[in-house]
PDB file of C-alpha atoms and ligand atoms in Angstrom:
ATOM      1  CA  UNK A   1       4.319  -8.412  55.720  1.00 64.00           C
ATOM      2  CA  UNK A   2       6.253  -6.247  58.183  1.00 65.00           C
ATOM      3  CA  UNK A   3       8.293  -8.401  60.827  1.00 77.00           C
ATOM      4  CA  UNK A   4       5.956 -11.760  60.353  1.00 94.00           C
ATOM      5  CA  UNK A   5       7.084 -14.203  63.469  1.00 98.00           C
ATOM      6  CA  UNK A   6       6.474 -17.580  60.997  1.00 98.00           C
ATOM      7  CA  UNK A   7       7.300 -17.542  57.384  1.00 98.00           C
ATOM      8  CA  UNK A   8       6.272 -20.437  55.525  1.00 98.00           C
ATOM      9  CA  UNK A   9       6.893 -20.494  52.002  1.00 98.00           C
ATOM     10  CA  UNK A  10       6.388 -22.821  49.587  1.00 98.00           C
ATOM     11  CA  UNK A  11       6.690 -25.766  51.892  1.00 98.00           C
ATOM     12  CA  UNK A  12       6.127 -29.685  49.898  1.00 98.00           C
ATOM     13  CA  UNK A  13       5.869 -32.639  52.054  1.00 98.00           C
ATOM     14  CA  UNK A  14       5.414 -36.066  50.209  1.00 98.00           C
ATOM     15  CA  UNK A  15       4.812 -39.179  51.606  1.00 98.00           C
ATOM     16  CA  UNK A  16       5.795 -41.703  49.266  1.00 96.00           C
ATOM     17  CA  UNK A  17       4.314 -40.688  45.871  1.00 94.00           C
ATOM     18  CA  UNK A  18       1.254 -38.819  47.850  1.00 98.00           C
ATOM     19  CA  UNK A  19       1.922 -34.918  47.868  1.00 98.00           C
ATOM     20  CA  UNK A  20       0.533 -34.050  51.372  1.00 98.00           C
ATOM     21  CA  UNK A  21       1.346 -30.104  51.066  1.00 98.00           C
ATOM     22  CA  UNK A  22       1.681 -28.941  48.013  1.00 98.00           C
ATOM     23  CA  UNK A  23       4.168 -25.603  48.057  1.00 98.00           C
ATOM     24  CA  UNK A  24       2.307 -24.102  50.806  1.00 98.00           C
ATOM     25  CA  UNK A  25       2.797 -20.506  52.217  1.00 98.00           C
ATOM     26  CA  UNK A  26       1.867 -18.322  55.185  1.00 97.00           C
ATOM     27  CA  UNK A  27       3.173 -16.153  56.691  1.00 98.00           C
ATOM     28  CA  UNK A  28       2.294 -15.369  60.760  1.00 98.00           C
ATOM     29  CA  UNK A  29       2.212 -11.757  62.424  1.00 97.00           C
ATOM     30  CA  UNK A  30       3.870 -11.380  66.020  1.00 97.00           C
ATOM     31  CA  UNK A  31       0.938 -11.026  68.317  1.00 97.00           C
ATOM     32  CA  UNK A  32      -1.778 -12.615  66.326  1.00 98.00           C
ATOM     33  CA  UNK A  33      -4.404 -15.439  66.629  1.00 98.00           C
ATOM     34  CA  UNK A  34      -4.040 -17.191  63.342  1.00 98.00           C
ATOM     35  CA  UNK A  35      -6.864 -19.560  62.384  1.00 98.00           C
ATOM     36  CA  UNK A  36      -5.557 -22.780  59.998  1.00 98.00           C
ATOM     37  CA  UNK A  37      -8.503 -24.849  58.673  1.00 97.00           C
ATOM     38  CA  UNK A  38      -9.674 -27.294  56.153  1.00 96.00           C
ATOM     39  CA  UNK A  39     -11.536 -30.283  55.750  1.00 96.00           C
ATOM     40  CA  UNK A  40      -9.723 -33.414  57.255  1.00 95.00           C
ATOM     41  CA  UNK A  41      -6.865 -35.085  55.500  1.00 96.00           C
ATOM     42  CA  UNK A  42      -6.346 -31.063  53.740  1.00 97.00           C
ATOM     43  CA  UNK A  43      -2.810 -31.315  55.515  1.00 98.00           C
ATOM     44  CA  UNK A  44      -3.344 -29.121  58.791  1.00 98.00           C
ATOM     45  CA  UNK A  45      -1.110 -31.195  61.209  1.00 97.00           C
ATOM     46  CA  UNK A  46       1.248 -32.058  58.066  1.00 98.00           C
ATOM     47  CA  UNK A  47       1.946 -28.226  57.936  1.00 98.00           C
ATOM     48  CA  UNK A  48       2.092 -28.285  61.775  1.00 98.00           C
ATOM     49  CA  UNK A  49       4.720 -30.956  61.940  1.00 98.00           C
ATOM     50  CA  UNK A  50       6.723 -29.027  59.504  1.00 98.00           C
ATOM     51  CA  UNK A  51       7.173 -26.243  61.389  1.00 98.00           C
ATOM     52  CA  UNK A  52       7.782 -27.878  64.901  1.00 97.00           C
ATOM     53  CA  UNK A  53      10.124 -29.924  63.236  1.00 97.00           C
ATOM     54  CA  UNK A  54       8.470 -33.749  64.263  1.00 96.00           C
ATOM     55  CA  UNK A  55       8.740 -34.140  59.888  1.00 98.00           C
ATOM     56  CA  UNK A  56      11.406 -32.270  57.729  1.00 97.00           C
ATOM     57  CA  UNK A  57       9.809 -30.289  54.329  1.00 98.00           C
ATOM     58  CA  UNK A  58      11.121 -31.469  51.177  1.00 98.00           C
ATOM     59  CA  UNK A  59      10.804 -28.187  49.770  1.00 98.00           C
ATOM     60  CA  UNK A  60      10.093 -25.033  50.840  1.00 98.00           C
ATOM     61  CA  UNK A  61      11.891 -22.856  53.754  1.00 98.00           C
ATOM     62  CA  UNK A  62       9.917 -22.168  57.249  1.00 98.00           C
ATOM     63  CA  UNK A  63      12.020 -19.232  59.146  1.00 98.00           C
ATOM     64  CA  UNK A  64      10.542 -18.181  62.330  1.00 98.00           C
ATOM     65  CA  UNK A  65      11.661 -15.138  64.480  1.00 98.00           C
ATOM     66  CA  UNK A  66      14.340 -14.330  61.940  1.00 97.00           C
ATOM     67  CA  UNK A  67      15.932 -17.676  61.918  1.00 98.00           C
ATOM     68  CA  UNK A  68      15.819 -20.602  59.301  1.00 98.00           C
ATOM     69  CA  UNK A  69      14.619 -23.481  60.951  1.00 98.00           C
ATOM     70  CA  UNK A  70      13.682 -25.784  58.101  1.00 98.00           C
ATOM     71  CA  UNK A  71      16.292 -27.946  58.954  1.00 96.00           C
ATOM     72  CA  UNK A  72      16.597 -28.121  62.744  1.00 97.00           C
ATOM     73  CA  UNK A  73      15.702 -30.501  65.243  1.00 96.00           C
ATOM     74  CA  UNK A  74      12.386 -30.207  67.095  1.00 93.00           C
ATOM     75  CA  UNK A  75      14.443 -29.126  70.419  1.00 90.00           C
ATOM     76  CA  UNK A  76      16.091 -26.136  68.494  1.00 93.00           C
ATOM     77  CA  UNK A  77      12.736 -25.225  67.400  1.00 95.00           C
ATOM     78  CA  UNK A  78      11.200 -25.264  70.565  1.00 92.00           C
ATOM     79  CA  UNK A  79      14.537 -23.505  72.608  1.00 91.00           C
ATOM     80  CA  UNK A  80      13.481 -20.903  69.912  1.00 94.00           C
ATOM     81  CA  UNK A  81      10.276 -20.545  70.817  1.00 95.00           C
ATOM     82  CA  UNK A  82       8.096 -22.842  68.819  1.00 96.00           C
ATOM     83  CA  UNK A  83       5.116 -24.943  70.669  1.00 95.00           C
ATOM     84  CA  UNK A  84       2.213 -27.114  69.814  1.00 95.00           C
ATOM     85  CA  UNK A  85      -0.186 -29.012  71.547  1.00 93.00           C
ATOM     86  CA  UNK A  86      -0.648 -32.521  69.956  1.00 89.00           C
ATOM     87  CA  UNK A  87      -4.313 -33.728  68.263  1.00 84.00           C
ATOM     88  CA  UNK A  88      -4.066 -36.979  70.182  1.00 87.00           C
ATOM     89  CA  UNK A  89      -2.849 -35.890  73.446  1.00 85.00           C
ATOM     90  CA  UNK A  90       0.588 -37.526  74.517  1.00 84.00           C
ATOM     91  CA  UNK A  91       1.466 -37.581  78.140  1.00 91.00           C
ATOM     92  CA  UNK A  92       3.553 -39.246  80.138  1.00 91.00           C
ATOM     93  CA  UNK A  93       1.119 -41.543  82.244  1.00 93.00           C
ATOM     94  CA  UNK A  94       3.115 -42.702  84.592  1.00 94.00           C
ATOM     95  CA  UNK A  95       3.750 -39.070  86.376  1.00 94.00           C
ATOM     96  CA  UNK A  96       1.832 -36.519  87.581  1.00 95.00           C
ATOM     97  CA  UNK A  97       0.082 -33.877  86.077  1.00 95.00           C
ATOM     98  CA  UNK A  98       2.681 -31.449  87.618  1.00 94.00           C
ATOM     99  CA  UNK A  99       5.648 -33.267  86.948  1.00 92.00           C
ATOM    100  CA  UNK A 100       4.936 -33.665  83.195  1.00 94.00           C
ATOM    101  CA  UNK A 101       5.594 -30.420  82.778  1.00 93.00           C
ATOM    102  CA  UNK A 102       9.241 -31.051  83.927  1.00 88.00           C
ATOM    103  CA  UNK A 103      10.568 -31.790  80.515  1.00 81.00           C
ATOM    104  CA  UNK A 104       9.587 -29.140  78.847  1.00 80.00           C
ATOM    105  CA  UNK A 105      10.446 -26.433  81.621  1.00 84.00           C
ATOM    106  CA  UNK A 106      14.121 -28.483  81.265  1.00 80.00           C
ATOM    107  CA  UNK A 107      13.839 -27.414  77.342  1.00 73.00           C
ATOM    108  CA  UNK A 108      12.980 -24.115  78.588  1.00 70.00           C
ATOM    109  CA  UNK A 109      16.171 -23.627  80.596  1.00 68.00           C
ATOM    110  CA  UNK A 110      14.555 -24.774  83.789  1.00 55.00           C
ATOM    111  CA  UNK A 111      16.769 -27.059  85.822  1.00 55.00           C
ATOM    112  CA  UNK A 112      14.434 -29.234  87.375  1.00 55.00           C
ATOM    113  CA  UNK A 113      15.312 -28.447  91.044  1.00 52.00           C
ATOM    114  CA  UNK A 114      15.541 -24.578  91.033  1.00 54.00           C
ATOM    115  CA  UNK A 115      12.188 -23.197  90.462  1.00 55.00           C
ATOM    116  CA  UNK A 116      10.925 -25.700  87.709  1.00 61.00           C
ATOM    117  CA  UNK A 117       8.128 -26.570  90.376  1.00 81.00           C
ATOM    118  CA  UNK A 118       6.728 -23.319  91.063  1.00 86.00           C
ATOM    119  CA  UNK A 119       7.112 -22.697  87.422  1.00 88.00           C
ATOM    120  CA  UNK A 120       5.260 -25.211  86.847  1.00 91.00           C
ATOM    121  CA  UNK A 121       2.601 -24.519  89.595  1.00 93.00           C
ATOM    122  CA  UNK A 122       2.078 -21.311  87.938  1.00 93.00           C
ATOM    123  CA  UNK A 123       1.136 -22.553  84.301  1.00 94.00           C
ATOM    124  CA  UNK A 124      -1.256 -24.732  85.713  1.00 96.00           C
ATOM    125  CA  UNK A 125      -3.230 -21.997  87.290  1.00 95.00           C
ATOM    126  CA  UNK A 126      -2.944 -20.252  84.332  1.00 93.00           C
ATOM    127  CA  UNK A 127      -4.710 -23.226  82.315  1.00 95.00           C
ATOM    128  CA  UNK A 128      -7.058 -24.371  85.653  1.00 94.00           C
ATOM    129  CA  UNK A 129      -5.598 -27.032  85.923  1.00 96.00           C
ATOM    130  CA  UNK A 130      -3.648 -26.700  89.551  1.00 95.00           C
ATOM    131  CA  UNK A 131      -6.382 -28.663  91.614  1.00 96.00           C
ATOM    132  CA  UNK A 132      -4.942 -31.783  89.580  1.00 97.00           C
ATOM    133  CA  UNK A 133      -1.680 -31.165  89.686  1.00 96.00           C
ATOM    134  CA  UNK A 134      -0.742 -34.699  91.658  1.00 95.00           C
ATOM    135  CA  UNK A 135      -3.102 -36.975  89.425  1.00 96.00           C
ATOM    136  CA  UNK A 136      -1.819 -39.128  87.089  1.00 96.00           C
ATOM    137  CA  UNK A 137      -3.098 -38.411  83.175  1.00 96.00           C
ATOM    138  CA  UNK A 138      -5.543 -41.323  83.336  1.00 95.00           C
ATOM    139  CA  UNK A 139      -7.439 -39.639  85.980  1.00 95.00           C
ATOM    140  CA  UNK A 140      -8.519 -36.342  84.162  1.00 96.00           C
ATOM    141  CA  UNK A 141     -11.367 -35.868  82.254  1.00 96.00           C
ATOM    142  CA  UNK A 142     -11.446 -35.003  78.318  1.00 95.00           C
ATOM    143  CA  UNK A 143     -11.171 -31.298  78.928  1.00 96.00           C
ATOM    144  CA  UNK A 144      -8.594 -31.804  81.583  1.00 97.00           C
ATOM    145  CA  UNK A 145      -6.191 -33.870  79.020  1.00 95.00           C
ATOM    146  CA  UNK A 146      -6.817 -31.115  76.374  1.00 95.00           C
ATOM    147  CA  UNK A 147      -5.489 -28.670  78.701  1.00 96.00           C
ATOM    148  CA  UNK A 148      -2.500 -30.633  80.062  1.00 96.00           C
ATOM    149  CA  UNK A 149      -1.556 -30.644  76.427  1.00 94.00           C
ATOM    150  CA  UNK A 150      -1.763 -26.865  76.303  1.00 95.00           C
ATOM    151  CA  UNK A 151      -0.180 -26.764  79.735  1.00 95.00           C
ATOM    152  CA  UNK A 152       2.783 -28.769  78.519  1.00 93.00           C
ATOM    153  CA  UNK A 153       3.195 -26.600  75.422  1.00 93.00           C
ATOM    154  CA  UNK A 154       2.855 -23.581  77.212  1.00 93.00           C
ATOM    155  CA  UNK A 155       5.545 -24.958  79.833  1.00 91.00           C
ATOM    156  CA  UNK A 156       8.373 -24.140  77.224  1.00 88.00           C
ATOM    157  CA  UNK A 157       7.672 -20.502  77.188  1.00 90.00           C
ATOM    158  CA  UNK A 158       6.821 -20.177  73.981  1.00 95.00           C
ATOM    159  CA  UNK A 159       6.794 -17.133  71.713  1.00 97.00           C
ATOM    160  CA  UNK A 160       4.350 -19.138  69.070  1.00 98.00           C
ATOM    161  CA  UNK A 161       1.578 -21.780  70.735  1.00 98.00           C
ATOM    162  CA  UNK A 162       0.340 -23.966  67.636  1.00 98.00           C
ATOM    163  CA  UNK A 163      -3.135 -25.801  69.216  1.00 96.00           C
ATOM    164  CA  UNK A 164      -4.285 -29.152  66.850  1.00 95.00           C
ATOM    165  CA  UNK A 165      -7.840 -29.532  67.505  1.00 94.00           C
ATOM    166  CA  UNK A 166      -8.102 -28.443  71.442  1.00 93.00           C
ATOM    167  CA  UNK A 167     -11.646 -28.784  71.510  1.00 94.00           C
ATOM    168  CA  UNK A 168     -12.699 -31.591  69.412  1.00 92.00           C
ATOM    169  CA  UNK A 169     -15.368 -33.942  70.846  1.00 92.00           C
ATOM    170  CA  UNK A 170     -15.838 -31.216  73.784  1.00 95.00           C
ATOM    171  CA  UNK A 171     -19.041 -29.373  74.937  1.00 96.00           C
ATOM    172  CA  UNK A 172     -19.990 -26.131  73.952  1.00 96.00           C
ATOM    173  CA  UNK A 173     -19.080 -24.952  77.514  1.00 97.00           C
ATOM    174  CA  UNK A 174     -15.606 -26.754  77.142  1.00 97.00           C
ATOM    175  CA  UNK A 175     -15.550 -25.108  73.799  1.00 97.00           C
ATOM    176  CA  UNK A 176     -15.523 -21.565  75.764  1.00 97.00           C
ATOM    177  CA  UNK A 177     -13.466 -22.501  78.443  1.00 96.00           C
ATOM    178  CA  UNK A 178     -10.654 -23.413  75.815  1.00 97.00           C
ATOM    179  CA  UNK A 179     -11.643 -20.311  73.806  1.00 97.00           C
ATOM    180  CA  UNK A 180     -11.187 -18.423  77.299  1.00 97.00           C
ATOM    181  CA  UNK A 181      -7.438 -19.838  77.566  1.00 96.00           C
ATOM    182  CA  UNK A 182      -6.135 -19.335  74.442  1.00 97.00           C
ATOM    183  CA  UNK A 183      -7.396 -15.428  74.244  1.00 98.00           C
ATOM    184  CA  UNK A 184      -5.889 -15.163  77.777  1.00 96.00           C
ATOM    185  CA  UNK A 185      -2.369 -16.500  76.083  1.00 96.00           C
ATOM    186  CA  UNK A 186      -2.947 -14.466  73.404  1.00 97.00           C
ATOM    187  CA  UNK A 187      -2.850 -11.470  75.613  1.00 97.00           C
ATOM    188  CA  UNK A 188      -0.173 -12.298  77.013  1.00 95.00           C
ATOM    189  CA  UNK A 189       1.757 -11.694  73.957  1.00 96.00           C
ATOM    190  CA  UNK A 190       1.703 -15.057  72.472  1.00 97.00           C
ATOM    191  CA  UNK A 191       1.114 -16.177  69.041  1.00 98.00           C
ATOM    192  CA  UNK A 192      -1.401 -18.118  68.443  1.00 98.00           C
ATOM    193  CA  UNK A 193      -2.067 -20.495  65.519  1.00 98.00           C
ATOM    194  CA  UNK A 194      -5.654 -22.089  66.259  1.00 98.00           C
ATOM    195  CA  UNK A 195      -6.356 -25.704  64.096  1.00 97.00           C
ATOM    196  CA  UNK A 196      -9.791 -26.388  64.597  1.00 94.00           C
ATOM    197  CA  UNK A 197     -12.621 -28.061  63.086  1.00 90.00           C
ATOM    198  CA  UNK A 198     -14.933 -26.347  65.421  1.00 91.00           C
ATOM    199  CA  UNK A 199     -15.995 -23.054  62.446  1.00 91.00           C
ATOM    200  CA  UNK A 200     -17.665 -21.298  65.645  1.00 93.00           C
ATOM    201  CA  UNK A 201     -14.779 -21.294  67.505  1.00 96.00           C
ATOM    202  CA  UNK A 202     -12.029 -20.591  64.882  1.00 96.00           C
ATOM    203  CA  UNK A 203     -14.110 -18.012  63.484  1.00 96.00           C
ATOM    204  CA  UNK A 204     -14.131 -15.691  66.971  1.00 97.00           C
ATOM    205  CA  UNK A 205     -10.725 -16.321  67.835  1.00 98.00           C
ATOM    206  CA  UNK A 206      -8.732 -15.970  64.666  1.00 98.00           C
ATOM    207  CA  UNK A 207      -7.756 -12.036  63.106  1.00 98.00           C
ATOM    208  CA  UNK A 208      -6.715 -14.250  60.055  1.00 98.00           C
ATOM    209  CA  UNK A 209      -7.648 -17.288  58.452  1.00 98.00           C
ATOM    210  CA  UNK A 210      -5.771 -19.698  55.965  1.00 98.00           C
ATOM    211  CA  UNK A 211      -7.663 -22.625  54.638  1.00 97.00           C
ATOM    212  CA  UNK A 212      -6.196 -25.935  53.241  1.00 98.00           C
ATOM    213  CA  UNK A 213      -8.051 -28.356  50.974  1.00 97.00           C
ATOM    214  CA  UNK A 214      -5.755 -31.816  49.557  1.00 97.00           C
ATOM    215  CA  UNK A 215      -2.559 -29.915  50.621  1.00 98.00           C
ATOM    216  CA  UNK A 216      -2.657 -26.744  48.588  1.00 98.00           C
ATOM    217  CA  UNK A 217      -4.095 -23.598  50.131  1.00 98.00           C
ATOM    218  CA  UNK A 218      -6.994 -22.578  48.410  1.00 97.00           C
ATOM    219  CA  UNK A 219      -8.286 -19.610  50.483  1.00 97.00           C
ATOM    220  CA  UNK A 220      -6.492 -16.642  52.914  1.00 97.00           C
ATOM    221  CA  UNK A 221      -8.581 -14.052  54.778  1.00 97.00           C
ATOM    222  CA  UNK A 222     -10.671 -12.482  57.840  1.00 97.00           C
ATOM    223  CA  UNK A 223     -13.218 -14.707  59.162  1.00 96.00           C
ATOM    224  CA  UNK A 224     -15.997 -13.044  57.316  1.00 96.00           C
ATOM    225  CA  UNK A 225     -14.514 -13.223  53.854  1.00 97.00           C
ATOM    226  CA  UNK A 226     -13.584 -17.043  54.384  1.00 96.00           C
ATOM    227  CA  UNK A 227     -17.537 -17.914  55.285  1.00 93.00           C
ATOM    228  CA  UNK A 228     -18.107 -16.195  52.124  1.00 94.00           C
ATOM    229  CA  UNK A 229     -15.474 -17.815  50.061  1.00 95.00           C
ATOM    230  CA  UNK A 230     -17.427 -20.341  47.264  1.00 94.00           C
ATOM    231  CA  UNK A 231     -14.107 -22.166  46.951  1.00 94.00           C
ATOM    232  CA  UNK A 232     -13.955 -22.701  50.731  1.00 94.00           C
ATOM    233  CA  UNK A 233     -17.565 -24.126  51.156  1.00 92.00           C
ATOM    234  CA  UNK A 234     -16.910 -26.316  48.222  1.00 92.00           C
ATOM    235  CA  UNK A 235     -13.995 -28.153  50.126  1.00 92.00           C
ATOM    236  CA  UNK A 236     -15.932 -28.259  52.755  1.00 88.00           C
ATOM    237  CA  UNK A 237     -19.148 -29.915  51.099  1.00 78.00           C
ATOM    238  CA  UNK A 238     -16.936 -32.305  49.512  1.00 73.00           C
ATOM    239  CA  UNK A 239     -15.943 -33.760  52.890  1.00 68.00           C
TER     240      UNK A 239
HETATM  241  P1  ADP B 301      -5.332 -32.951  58.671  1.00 85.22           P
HETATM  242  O1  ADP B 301      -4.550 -32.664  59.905  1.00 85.22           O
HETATM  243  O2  ADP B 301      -5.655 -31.740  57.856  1.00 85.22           O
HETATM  244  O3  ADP B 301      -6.553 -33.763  58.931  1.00 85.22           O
HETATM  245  P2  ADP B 301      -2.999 -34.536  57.967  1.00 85.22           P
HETATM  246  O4  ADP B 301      -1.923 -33.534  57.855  1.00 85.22           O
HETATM  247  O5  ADP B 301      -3.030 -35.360  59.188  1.00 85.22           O
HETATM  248  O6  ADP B 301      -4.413 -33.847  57.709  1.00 85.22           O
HETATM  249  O7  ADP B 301      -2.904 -35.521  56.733  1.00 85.22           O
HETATM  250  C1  ADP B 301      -2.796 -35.057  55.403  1.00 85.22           C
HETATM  251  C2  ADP B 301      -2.659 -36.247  54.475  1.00 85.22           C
HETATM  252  O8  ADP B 301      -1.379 -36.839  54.635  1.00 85.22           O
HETATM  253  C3  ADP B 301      -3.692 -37.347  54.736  1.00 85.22           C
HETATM  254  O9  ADP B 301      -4.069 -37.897  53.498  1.00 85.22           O
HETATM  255  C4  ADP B 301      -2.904 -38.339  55.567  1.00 85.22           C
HETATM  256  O10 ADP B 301      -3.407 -39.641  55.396  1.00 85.22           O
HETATM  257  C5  ADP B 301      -1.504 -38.199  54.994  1.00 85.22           C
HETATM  258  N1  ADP B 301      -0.459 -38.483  55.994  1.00 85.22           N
HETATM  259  C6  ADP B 301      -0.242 -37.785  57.145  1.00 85.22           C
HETATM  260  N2  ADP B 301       0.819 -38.279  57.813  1.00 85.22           N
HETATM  261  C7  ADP B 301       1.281 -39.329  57.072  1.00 85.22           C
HETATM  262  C8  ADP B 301       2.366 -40.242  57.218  1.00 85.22           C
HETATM  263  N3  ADP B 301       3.187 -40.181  58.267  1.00 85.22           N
HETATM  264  N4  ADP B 301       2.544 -41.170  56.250  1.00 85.22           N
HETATM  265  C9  ADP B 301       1.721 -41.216  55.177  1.00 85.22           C
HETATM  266  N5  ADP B 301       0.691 -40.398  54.971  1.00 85.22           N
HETATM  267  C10 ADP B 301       0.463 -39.449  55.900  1.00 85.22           C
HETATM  268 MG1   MG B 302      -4.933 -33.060  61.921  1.00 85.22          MG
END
């Protein structure tokens, strides 16, 4: 692939004696939306925690943008340019929506004082969030917490925003309004890797998909060949 952003290849992570990724590979283009699916427990936010850095690979080499990063620290990764939104939102709940965004702008190169706050102002009009910029976490809805984790991600600047299930447990509408953000970030020129369980949604967004089943991928193409794929609606029954 000409100039991918993410290279992963061959990546193992064990825990114990359980293999949870088993020498997977993919490989990311600048500028794409970049579906990663598979029945739950396949790996997804193993792989995910691999490349932010939160877990080191025991095999394998992840390079993004041209530089090896399989064994830096998650704040290299993210000065670099690597984000992700976390499956179980994790804010700080004793600030405000606004000022949780203050560590990440820091990581960013943000000092806090000069301009962080209007920084900050700005990606949470970007997500629609900005009419709850002074509430605490505990006071947003489901939705609202789902896009204060995409809010925070985005807050770094990233050149690649990895989303871990977004839109679980939200409405169809919800669905849309997520799907609405991340093709609006997308257009912006960032890369997007969408984990999702929701087929609907992964399916419109993503250019490309890779699917994982017991930590070995077992399928890689456009949304219309992976519906197709035998193998993939096997996992998938399985589950
Ligand atoms: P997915 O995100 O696709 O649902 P995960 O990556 O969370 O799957 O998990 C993949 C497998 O690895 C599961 O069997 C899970 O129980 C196991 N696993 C994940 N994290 C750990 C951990 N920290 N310690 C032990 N086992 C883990
Ligand atoms: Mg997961």
């Amino acid at each position: 692939m000409a100039n991918p952003l993410l290279e992963v290849d061959g990546v193992v992570k064990r825990f114990g004696g359980f293999t949870a990724l088993n020498r997977v590979t993919l490989h990311v283009k600048a500028g794409e939306r970049f579906g990663l699916i598979g029945p739950n427990g396949s790996g997804k936010t193993t792989l995910i925690n691999c490349v932010a850095g939160s877990l080191r690979a025991d095999e394998g080499r992840i390079v993004f943008d041209g530089t090896d990063v399989t064994g830096l620290p998650p704040h290299r990764r993210t000065r670099l340019g690597i984000a992700r939104s976390f499956q179980i939102p994790k804010p700080f709940t004793s600030m405000s929506v606004l000022d949780n965004l203050g560590i990440p702008l820091e990581y960013a190169g943000h000092a806090r004082s000069e301009g962080g706050g209007a920084e900050a102002r700005e990606i949470l009009k970007e997500i629609g969030l900005d009419a709850k910029a002074h509430l605490r976490p505990a006071g947003l809805t489901q939705i609202e917490m789902r896009k204060l984790e995409l809010a925070r991600a985005m807050a770094a600047r990233p050149k690649l925003l990895i989303s871990d299930e977004a839109m679980a447990g939200l409405s169809s509408a919800e669905v849309d309004d997520i799907l609405a953000i991340l093709f609006r970030l997308n257009a912006q020129g960032i890369t997007i890797i969408m984990i999702e369980h929701i087929m609907r949604a992964v399916m419109r967004f993503s250019q490309r998909v890779v699917v994982l089943d017991a930590g070995e991928r077992i399928a890689e193409g456009t949304p219309d060949e992976i519906v197709r794929n035998p193998a993939v609606e096997k996992a998938y029954l399985g589950e």
